[in-house]
C-alpha positions as protocol buffer text, in pm:
chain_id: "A"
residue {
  index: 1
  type: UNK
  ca { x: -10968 y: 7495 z: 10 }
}
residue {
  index: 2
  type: UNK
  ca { x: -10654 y: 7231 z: 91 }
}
residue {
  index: 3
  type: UNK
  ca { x: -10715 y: 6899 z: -48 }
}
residue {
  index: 4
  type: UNK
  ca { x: -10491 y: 6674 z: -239 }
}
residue {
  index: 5
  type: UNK
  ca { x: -10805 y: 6465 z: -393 }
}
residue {
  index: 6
  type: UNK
  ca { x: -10858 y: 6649 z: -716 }
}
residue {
  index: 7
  type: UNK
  ca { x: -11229 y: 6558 z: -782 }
}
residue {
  index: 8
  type: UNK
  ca { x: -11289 y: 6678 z: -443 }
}
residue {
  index: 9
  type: UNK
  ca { x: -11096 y: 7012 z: -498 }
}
residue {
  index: 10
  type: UNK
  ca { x: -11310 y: 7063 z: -858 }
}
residue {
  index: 11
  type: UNK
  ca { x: -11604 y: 6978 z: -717 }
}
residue {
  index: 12
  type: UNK
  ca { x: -11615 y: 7176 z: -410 }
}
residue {
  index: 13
  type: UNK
  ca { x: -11445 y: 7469 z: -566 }
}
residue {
  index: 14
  type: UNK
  ca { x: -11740 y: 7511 z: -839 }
}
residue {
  index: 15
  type: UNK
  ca { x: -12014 y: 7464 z: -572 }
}
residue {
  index: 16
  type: UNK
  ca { x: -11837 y: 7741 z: -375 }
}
residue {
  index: 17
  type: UNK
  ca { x: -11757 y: 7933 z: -661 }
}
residue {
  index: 18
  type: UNK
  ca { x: -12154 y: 7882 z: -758 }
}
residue {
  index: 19
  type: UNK
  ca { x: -12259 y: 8000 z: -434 }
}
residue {
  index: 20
  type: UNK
  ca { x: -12038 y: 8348 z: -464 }
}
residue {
  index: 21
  type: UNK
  ca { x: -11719 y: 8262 z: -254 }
}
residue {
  index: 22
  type: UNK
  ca { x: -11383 y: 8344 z: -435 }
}
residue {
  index: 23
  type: UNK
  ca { x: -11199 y: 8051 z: -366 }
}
residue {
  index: 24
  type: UNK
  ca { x: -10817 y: 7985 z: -316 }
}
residue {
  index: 25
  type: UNK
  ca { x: -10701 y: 7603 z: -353 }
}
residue {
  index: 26
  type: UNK
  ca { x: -10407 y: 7428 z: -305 }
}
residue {
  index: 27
  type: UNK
  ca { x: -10328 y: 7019 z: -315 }
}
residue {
  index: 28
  type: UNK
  ca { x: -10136 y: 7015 z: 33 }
}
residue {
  index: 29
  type: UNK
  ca { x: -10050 y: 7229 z: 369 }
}
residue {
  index: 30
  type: UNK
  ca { x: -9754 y: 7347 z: 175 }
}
residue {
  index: 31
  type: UNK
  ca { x: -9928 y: 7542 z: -92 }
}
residue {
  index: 32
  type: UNK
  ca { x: -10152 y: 7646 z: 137 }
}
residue {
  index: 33
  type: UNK
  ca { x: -9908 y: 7817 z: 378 }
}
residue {
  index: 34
  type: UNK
  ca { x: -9802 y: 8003 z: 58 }
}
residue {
  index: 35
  type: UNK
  ca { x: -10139 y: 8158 z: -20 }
}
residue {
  index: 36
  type: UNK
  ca { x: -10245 y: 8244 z: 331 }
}
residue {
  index: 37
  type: UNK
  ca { x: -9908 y: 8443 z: 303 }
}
residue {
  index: 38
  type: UNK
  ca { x: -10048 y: 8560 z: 6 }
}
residue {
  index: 39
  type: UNK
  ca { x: -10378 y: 8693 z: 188 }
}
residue {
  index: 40
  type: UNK
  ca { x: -10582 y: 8574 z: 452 }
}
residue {
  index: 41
  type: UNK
  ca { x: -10918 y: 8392 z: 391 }
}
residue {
  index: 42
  type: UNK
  ca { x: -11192 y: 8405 z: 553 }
}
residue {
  index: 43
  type: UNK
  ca { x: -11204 y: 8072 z: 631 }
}
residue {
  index: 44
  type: UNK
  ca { x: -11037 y: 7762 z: 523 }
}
residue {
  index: 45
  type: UNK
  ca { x: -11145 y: 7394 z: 408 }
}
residue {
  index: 46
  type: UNK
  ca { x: -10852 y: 7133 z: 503 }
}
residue {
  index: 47
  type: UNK
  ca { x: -10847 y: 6764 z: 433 }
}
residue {
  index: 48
  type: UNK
  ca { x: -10634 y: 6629 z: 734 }
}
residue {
  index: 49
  type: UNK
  ca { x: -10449 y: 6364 z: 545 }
}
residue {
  index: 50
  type: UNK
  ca { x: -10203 y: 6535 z: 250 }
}
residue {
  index: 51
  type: UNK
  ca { x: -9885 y: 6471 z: 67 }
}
residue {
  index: 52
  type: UNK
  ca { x: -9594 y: 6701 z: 140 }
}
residue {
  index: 53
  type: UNK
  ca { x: -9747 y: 6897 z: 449 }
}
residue {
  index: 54
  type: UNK
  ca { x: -10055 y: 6773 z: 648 }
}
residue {
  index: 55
  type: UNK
  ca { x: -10339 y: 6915 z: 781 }
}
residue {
  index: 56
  type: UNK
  ca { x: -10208 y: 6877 z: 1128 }
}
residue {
  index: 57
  type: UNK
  ca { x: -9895 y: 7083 z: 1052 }
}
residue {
  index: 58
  type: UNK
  ca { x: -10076 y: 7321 z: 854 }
}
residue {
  index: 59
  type: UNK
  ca { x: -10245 y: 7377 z: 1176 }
}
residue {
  index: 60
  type: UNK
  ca { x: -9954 y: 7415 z: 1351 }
}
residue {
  index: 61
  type: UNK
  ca { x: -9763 y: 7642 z: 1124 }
}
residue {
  index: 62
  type: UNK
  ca { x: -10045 y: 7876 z: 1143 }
}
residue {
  index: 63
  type: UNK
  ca { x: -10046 y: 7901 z: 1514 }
}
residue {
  index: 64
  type: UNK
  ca { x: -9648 y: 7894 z: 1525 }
}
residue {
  index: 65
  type: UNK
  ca { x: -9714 y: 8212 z: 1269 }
}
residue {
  index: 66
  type: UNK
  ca { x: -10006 y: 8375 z: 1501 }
}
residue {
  index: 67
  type: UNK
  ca { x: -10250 y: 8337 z: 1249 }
}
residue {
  index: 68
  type: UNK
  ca { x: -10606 y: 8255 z: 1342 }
}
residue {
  index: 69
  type: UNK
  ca { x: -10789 y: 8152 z: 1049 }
}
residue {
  index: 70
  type: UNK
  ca { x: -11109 y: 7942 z: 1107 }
}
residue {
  index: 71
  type: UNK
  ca { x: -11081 y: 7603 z: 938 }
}
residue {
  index: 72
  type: UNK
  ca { x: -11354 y: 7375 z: 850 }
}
residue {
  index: 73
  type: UNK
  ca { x: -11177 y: 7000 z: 875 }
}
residue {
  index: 74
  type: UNK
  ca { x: -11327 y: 6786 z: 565 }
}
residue {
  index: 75
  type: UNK
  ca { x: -11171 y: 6399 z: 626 }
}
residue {
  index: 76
  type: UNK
  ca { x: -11341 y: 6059 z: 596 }
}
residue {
  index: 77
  type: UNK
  ca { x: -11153 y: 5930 z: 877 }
}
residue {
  index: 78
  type: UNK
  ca { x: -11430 y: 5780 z: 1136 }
}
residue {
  index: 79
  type: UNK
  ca { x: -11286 y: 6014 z: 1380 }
}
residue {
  index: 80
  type: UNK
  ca { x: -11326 y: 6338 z: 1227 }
}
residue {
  index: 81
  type: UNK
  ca { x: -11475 y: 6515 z: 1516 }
}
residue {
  index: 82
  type: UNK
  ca { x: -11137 y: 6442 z: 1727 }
}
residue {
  index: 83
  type: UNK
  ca { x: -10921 y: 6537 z: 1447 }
}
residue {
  index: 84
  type: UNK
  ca { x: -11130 y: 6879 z: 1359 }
}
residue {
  index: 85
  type: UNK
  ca { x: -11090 y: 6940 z: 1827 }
}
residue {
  index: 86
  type: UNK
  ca { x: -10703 y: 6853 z: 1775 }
}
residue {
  index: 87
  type: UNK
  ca { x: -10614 y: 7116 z: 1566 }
}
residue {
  index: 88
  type: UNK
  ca { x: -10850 y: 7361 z: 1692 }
}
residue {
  index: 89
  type: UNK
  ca { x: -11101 y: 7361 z: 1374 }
}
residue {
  index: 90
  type: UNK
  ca { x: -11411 y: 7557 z: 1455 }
}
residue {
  index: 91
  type: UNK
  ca { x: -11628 y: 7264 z: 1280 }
}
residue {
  index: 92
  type: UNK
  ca { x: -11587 y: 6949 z: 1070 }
}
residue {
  index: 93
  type: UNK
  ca { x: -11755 y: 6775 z: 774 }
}
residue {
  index: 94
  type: UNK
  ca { x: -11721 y: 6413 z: 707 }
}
residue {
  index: 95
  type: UNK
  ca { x: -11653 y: 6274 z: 364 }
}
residue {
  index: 96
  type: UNK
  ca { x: -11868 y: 6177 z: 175 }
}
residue {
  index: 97
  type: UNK
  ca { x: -12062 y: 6493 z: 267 }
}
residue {
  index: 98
  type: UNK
  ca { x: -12407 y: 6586 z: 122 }
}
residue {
  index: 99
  type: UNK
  ca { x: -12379 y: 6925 z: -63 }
}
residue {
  index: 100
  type: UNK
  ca { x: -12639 y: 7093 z: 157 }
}
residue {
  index: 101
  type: UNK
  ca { x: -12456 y: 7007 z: 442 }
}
residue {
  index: 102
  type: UNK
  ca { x: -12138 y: 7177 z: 380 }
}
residue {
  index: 103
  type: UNK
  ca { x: -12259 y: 7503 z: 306 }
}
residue {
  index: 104
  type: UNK
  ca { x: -12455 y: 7492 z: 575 }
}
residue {
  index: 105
  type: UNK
  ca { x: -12114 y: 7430 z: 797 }
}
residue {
  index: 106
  type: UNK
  ca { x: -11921 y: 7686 z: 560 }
}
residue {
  index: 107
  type: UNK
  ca { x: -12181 y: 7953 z: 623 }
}
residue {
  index: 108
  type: UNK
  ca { x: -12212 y: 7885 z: 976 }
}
residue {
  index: 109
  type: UNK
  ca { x: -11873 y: 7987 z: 1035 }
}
residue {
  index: 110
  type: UNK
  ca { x: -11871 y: 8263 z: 837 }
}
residue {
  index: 111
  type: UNK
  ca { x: -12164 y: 8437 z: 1037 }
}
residue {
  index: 112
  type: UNK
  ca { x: -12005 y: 8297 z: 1371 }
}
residue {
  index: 113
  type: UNK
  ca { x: -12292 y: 8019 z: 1449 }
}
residue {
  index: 114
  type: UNK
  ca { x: -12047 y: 7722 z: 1393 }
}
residue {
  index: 115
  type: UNK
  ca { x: -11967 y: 7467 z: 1172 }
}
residue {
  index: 116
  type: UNK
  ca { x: -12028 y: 7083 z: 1281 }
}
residue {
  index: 117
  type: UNK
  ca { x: -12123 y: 6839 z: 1020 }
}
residue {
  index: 118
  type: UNK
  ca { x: -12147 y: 6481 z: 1065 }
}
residue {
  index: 119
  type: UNK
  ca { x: -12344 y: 6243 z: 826 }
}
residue {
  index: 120
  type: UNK
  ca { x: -12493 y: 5886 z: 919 }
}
């Protein structure tokens, strides 16, 4: 999970966590890079707009590296569906999210049924 918003790191991490995922976080693409060089998720949660290294260029560093990690865009940019098809993202979820809603989107990726989340 990549997201410099700290309530938004806690809180998603102990839902996660809750649900039985380990979870990995970092506050920007930076630190995230690091840990994926650590060991490779299964899947990764990435705000878009970050301090130090974005979610674009995380994106891109992973694909300069080869690495194909799915990644499950969280923004609360209007156009999160664009952002989430820029990079690549298998599916999106926009902030403020309902609970419910992103594990449904976290464990539709993980069994390979998508991930696409948008709230009204």
């Amino acid at each position: 999970m990549v997201d410099d918003d700290p309530s938004v790191l806690a809180m998603v991490t102990e839902i996660l966590q809750f649900e039985g995922y380990n979870i990995q976080t970092a506050t920007n693409g930076a630190e995230a890079l690091a840990k994926v060089d650590q060991a490779l998720p299964a899947l990764v949660l990435l705000d878009m707009r970050m301090p130090v290294l974005s979610g674009w260029d995380f994106a891109r560093s992973l694909k300069e590296r080869d690495i194909h990690l799915p990644i499950l865009v969280m923004t609360a940019a209007h156009d999160a569906y664009k952002w989430a098809q820029e990079i690549g993202a298998s599916g999106f979820v926009a902030k403020p999210f309902h609970l419910p809603d992103l594990l449904d989107a976290v464990e539709a990726i993980l069994t390979g049924e998508g991930g696409t989340t948008q709230n009204d």
